[in-house]
Amino acid sequence: MKIYEYKNYDEYVAEQTRANKLKLGNVWVQKGTIDQIKQRVTNPKAVICHGTRNAMEQNYFQQIAKIVQKKFKIKMTKYKSSKEDVDHALEEVRQQHSNLKTVDDGAKSGNFIMGDFQELDDSDFPIIGKKLEKQYIKLGIGAFTGATEKELIGVKPDDKRKITVDYGEGKKSRYELHVHKVEEQLLPELNDELAKTVSPDLKTLSDLKAKLKDNIQKSIDDDYEKRKHLYE
């Protein structure tokens, strides 16, 4: 058995996102896995625990892993942090230390909009009890791209727009959006001043990059040790 090595952090995020979407669809344990468990234990419910990571099913699978290890040579790969990982972490730092500026001349792609979303029926009448108040969205992200984004370009505070939001997989919803605020996100520059803002112990941008790289590698190493322990 070989533990898969992710090529970079973005690939790791994509795979975790895919797996979590499966959980949203209630695919917790695959049928094939249940069938294998049924062959080994008399009461599968005793080892399958809905949606957990550290319950009885983990202990059971650890026992199976030890049996497998005796029969096969386990090869594990250890991932090293890359420049792409550090760049991704730097972008997260910029996001965390950003500021918002009020926009009065109309929303643009990338701006934030805060408003009330009143869901509408097929005749464009409000659905009672289906109102989401003071919700933040970002134009150009997620469901607010393409045609939906175009419907909102140029909106200003106190405007009202009827929009169709496409959530994918054939699910669409119609809303009347009452805009309360439009804001622009101002990201700090990647320089020594940002490093000092993150921590007084950091003096330069190079110090910040080194710190982020160490943190990423520590997280990777900790995860590696946990996975290695599974087969001990």
PDB file of N, CA and C in Angstrom, residues 9-10 81-98 185-199 202 204-216:
ATOM      1  N   TYR A   9      -0.329  22.204  -2.431  1.00  0.00           N
ATOM      2  CA  TYR A   9      -1.395  22.486  -1.474  1.00  0.00           C
ATOM      3  C   TYR A   9      -2.751  22.597  -2.162  1.00  0.00           C
ATOM      4  N   ASP A  10      -2.771  23.191  -3.374  1.00  0.00           N
ATOM      5  CA  ASP A  10      -4.035  23.364  -4.086  1.00  0.00           C
ATOM      6  C   ASP A  10      -4.676  22.023  -4.415  1.00  0.00           C
ATOM      7  N   SER A  81       7.047  20.888   1.847  1.00  0.00           N
ATOM      8  CA  SER A  81       6.391  22.133   1.471  1.00  0.00           C
ATOM      9  C   SER A  81       7.100  22.757   0.272  1.00  0.00           C
ATOM     10  N   SER A  82       6.320  23.412  -0.582  1.00  0.00           N
ATOM     11  CA  SER A  82       6.853  23.988  -1.810  1.00  0.00           C
ATOM     12  C   SER A  82       6.634  25.500  -1.836  1.00  0.00           C
ATOM     13  N   LYS A  83       7.192  26.135  -2.860  1.00  0.00           N
ATOM     14  CA  LYS A  83       7.004  27.575  -3.046  1.00  0.00           C
ATOM     15  C   LYS A  83       5.527  27.884  -3.242  1.00  0.00           C
ATOM     16  N   GLU A  84       4.807  26.996  -3.956  1.00  0.00           N
ATOM     17  CA  GLU A  84       3.379  27.203  -4.174  1.00  0.00           C
ATOM     18  C   GLU A  84       2.615  27.195  -2.852  1.00  0.00           C
ATOM     19  N   ASP A  85       3.018  26.333  -1.921  1.00  0.00           N
ATOM     20  CA  ASP A  85       2.377  26.284  -0.604  1.00  0.00           C
ATOM     21  C   ASP A  85       2.569  27.599   0.138  1.00  0.00           C
ATOM     22  N   VAL A  86       3.799  28.110   0.095  1.00  0.00           N
ATOM     23  CA  VAL A  86       4.110  29.371   0.779  1.00  0.00           C
ATOM     24  C   VAL A  86       3.347  30.520   0.132  1.00  0.00           C
ATOM     25  N   ASP A  87       3.291  30.551  -1.194  1.00  0.00           N
ATOM     26  CA  ASP A  87       2.553  31.609  -1.897  1.00  0.00           C
ATOM     27  C   ASP A  87       1.076  31.578  -1.518  1.00  0.00           C
ATOM     28  N   HIS A  88       0.524  30.376  -1.411  1.00  0.00           N
ATOM     29  CA  HIS A  88      -0.882  30.237  -1.018  1.00  0.00           C
ATOM     30  C   HIS A  88      -1.082  30.756   0.407  1.00  0.00           C
ATOM     31  N   ALA A  89      -0.159  30.435   1.300  1.00  0.00           N
ATOM     32  CA  ALA A  89      -0.250  30.901   2.690  1.00  0.00           C
ATOM     33  C   ALA A  89      -0.114  32.423   2.769  1.00  0.00           C
ATOM     34  N   LEU A  90       0.770  32.995   1.941  1.00  0.00           N
ATOM     35  CA  LEU A  90       0.936  34.443   1.907  1.00  0.00           C
ATOM     36  C   LEU A  90      -0.355  35.135   1.482  1.00  0.00           C
ATOM     37  N   GLU A  91      -1.041  34.541   0.509  1.00  0.00           N
ATOM     38  CA  GLU A  91      -2.308  35.119   0.053  1.00  0.00           C
ATOM     39  C   GLU A  91      -3.350  35.066   1.168  1.00  0.00           C
ATOM     40  N   GLU A  92      -3.340  33.991   1.950  1.00  0.00           N
ATOM     41  CA  GLU A  92      -4.263  33.902   3.084  1.00  0.00           C
ATOM     42  C   GLU A  92      -3.952  34.977   4.122  1.00  0.00           C
ATOM     43  N   VAL A  93      -2.659  35.245   4.342  1.00  0.00           N
ATOM     44  CA  VAL A  93      -2.264  36.305   5.278  1.00  0.00           C
ATOM     45  C   VAL A  93      -2.774  37.657   4.781  1.00  0.00           C
ATOM     46  N   ARG A  94      -2.658  37.909   3.496  1.00  0.00           N
ATOM     47  CA  ARG A  94      -3.156  39.164   2.931  1.00  0.00           C
ATOM     48  C   ARG A  94      -4.662  39.287   3.144  1.00  0.00           C
ATOM     49  N   GLN A  95      -5.373  38.177   2.938  1.00  0.00           N
ATOM     50  CA  GLN A  95      -6.822  38.194   3.135  1.00  0.00           C
ATOM     51  C   GLN A  95      -7.170  38.526   4.587  1.00  0.00           C
ATOM     52  N   GLN A  96      -6.427  37.926   5.509  1.00  0.00           N
ATOM     53  CA  GLN A  96      -6.694  38.117   6.936  1.00  0.00           C
ATOM     54  C   GLN A  96      -6.416  39.546   7.390  1.00  0.00           C
ATOM     55  N   HIS A  97      -5.500  40.239   6.715  1.00  0.00           N
ATOM     56  CA  HIS A  97      -5.120  41.595   7.114  1.00  0.00           C
ATOM     57  C   HIS A  97      -5.636  42.650   6.137  1.00  0.00           C
ATOM     58  N   SER A  98      -6.662  42.312   5.396  1.00  0.00           N
ATOM     59  CA  SER A  98      -7.236  43.254   4.436  1.00  0.00           C
ATOM     60  C   SER A  98      -8.211  44.203   5.127  1.00  0.00           C
ATOM     61  N   GLN A 185     -12.491  45.169  -1.230  1.00  0.00           N
ATOM     62  CA  GLN A 185     -11.468  44.619  -0.351  1.00  0.00           C
ATOM     63  C   GLN A 185     -10.105  45.172  -0.748  1.00  0.00           C
ATOM     64  N   LEU A 186      -9.420  45.787   0.205  1.00  0.00           N
ATOM     65  CA  LEU A 186      -8.094  46.348  -0.023  1.00  0.00           C
ATOM     66  C   LEU A 186      -7.054  45.423   0.607  1.00  0.00           C
ATOM     67  N   LEU A 187      -6.275  44.776  -0.235  1.00  0.00           N
ATOM     68  CA  LEU A 187      -5.263  43.831   0.247  1.00  0.00           C
ATOM     69  C   LEU A 187      -3.941  44.545   0.492  1.00  0.00           C
ATOM     70  N   PRO A 188      -3.273  44.229   1.595  1.00  0.00           N
ATOM     71  CA  PRO A 188      -1.965  44.850   1.856  1.00  0.00           C
ATOM     72  C   PRO A 188      -0.904  44.326   0.899  1.00  0.00           C
ATOM     73  N   GLU A 189       0.109  45.150   0.668  1.00  0.00           N
ATOM     74  CA  GLU A 189       1.213  44.728  -0.187  1.00  0.00           C
ATOM     75  C   GLU A 189       2.077  43.702   0.541  1.00  0.00           C
ATOM     76  N   LEU A 190       2.730  42.858  -0.248  1.00  0.00           N
ATOM     77  CA  LEU A 190       3.662  41.882   0.324  1.00  0.00           C
ATOM     78  C   LEU A 190       4.998  42.572   0.553  1.00  0.00           C
ATOM     79  N   ASN A 191       5.197  43.036   1.763  1.00  0.00           N
ATOM     80  CA  ASN A 191       6.445  43.737   2.087  1.00  0.00           C
ATOM     81  C   ASN A 191       6.795  43.531   3.566  1.00  0.00           C
ATOM     82  N   ASP A 192       7.840  44.191   3.999  1.00  0.00           N
ATOM     83  CA  ASP A 192       8.311  44.040   5.378  1.00  0.00           C
ATOM     84  C   ASP A 192       7.271  44.526   6.380  1.00  0.00           C
ATOM     85  N   GLU A 193       6.511  45.570   6.009  1.00  0.00           N
ATOM     86  CA  GLU A 193       5.504  46.106   6.929  1.00  0.00           C
ATOM     87  C   GLU A 193       4.420  45.074   7.231  1.00  0.00           C
ATOM     88  N   LEU A 194       4.050  44.303   6.226  1.00  0.00           N
ATOM     89  CA  LEU A 194       3.059  43.248   6.446  1.00  0.00           C
ATOM     90  C   LEU A 194       3.599  42.217   7.425  1.00  0.00           C
ATOM     91  N   ALA A 195       4.867  41.853   7.261  1.00  0.00           N
ATOM     92  CA  ALA A 195       5.485  40.876   8.156  1.00  0.00           C
ATOM     93  C   ALA A 195       5.438  41.358   9.602  1.00  0.00           C
ATOM     94  N   LYS A 196       5.743  42.633   9.814  1.00  0.00           N
ATOM     95  CA  LYS A 196       5.732  43.205  11.171  1.00  0.00           C
ATOM     96  C   LYS A 196       4.313  43.231  11.735  1.00  0.00           C
ATOM     97  N   THR A 197       3.314  43.415  10.858  1.00  0.00           N
ATOM     98  CA  THR A 197       1.922  43.421  11.296  1.00  0.00           C
ATOM     99  C   THR A 197       1.495  42.037  11.774  1.00  0.00           C
ATOM    100  N   VAL A 198       1.987  41.010  11.088  1.00  0.00           N
ATOM    101  CA  VAL A 198       1.639  39.634  11.444  1.00  0.00           C
ATOM    102  C   VAL A 198       2.188  39.282  12.815  1.00  0.00           C
ATOM    103  N   SER A 199       3.450  39.661  13.068  1.00  0.00           N
ATOM    104  CA  SER A 199       4.083  39.351  14.352  1.00  0.00           C
ATOM    105  C   SER A 199       5.247  40.305  14.606  1.00  0.00           C
ATOM    106  N   LEU A 202       8.753  39.237  13.620  1.00  0.00           N
ATOM    107  CA  LEU A 202       9.165  39.207  12.221  1.00  0.00           C
ATOM    108  C   LEU A 202       9.568  40.603  11.763  1.00  0.00           C
ATOM    109  N   THR A 204      11.172  41.148   8.411  1.00  0.00           N
ATOM    110  CA  THR A 204      11.175  41.268   6.962  1.00  0.00           C
ATOM    111  C   THR A 204      10.196  40.286   6.332  1.00  0.00           C
ATOM    112  N   LEU A 205       9.913  40.500   5.046  1.00  0.00           N
ATOM    113  CA  LEU A 205       9.046  39.581   4.311  1.00  0.00           C
ATOM    114  C   LEU A 205       9.680  38.204   4.230  1.00  0.00           C
ATOM    115  N   SER A 206      10.990  38.171   4.135  1.00  0.00           N
ATOM    116  CA  SER A 206      11.699  36.882   4.099  1.00  0.00           C
ATOM    117  C   SER A 206      11.488  36.109   5.394  1.00  0.00           C
ATOM    118  N   ASP A 207      11.469  36.848   6.522  1.00  0.00           N
ATOM    119  CA  ASP A 207      11.197  36.199   7.811  1.00  0.00           C
ATOM    120  C   ASP A 207       9.797  35.577   7.811  1.00  0.00           C
ATOM    121  N   LEU A 208       8.836  36.309   7.252  1.00  0.00           N
ATOM    122  CA  LEU A 208       7.456  35.818   7.210  1.00  0.00           C
ATOM    123  C   LEU A 208       7.361  34.564   6.350  1.00  0.00           C
ATOM    124  N   LYS A 209       8.023  34.587   5.198  1.00  0.00           N
ATOM    125  CA  LYS A 209       7.991  33.414   4.315  1.00  0.00           C
ATOM    126  C   LYS A 209       8.601  32.200   5.008  1.00  0.00           C
ATOM    127  N   ALA A 210       9.715  32.415   5.707  1.00  0.00           N
ATOM    128  CA  ALA A 210      10.377  31.314   6.399  1.00  0.00           C
ATOM    129  C   ALA A 210       9.486  30.753   7.507  1.00  0.00           C
ATOM    130  N   LYS A 211       8.789  31.649   8.222  1.00  0.00           N
ATOM    131  CA  LYS A 211       7.898  31.226   9.292  1.00  0.00           C
ATOM    132  C   LYS A 211       6.736  30.409   8.739  1.00  0.00           C
ATOM    133  N   LEU A 212       6.157  30.873   7.642  1.00  0.00           N
ATOM    134  CA  LEU A 212       5.048  30.151   7.029  1.00  0.00           C
ATOM    135  C   LEU A 212       5.493  28.786   6.528  1.00  0.00           C
ATOM    136  N   LYS A 213       6.675  28.739   5.923  1.00  0.00           N
ATOM    137  CA  LYS A 213       7.193  27.467   5.423  1.00  0.00           C
ATOM    138  C   LYS A 213       7.393  26.477   6.565  1.00  0.00           C
ATOM    139  N   ASP A 214       7.944  26.959   7.691  1.00  0.00           N
ATOM    140  CA  ASP A 214       8.145  26.089   8.849  1.00  0.00           C
ATOM    141  C   ASP A 214       6.798  25.571   9.384  1.00  0.00           C
ATOM    142  N   ASN A 215       5.811  26.464   9.449  1.00  0.00           N
ATOM    143  CA  ASN A 215       4.491  26.059   9.953  1.00  0.00           C
ATOM    144  C   ASN A 215       3.846  25.018   9.053  1.00  0.00           C
ATOM    145  N   ILE A 216       3.970  25.227   7.736  1.00  0.00           N
ATOM    146  CA  ILE A 216       3.397  24.271   6.783  1.00  0.00           C
ATOM    147  C   ILE A 216       4.076  22.915   6.933  1.00  0.00           C
TER     148      ILE A 216
END
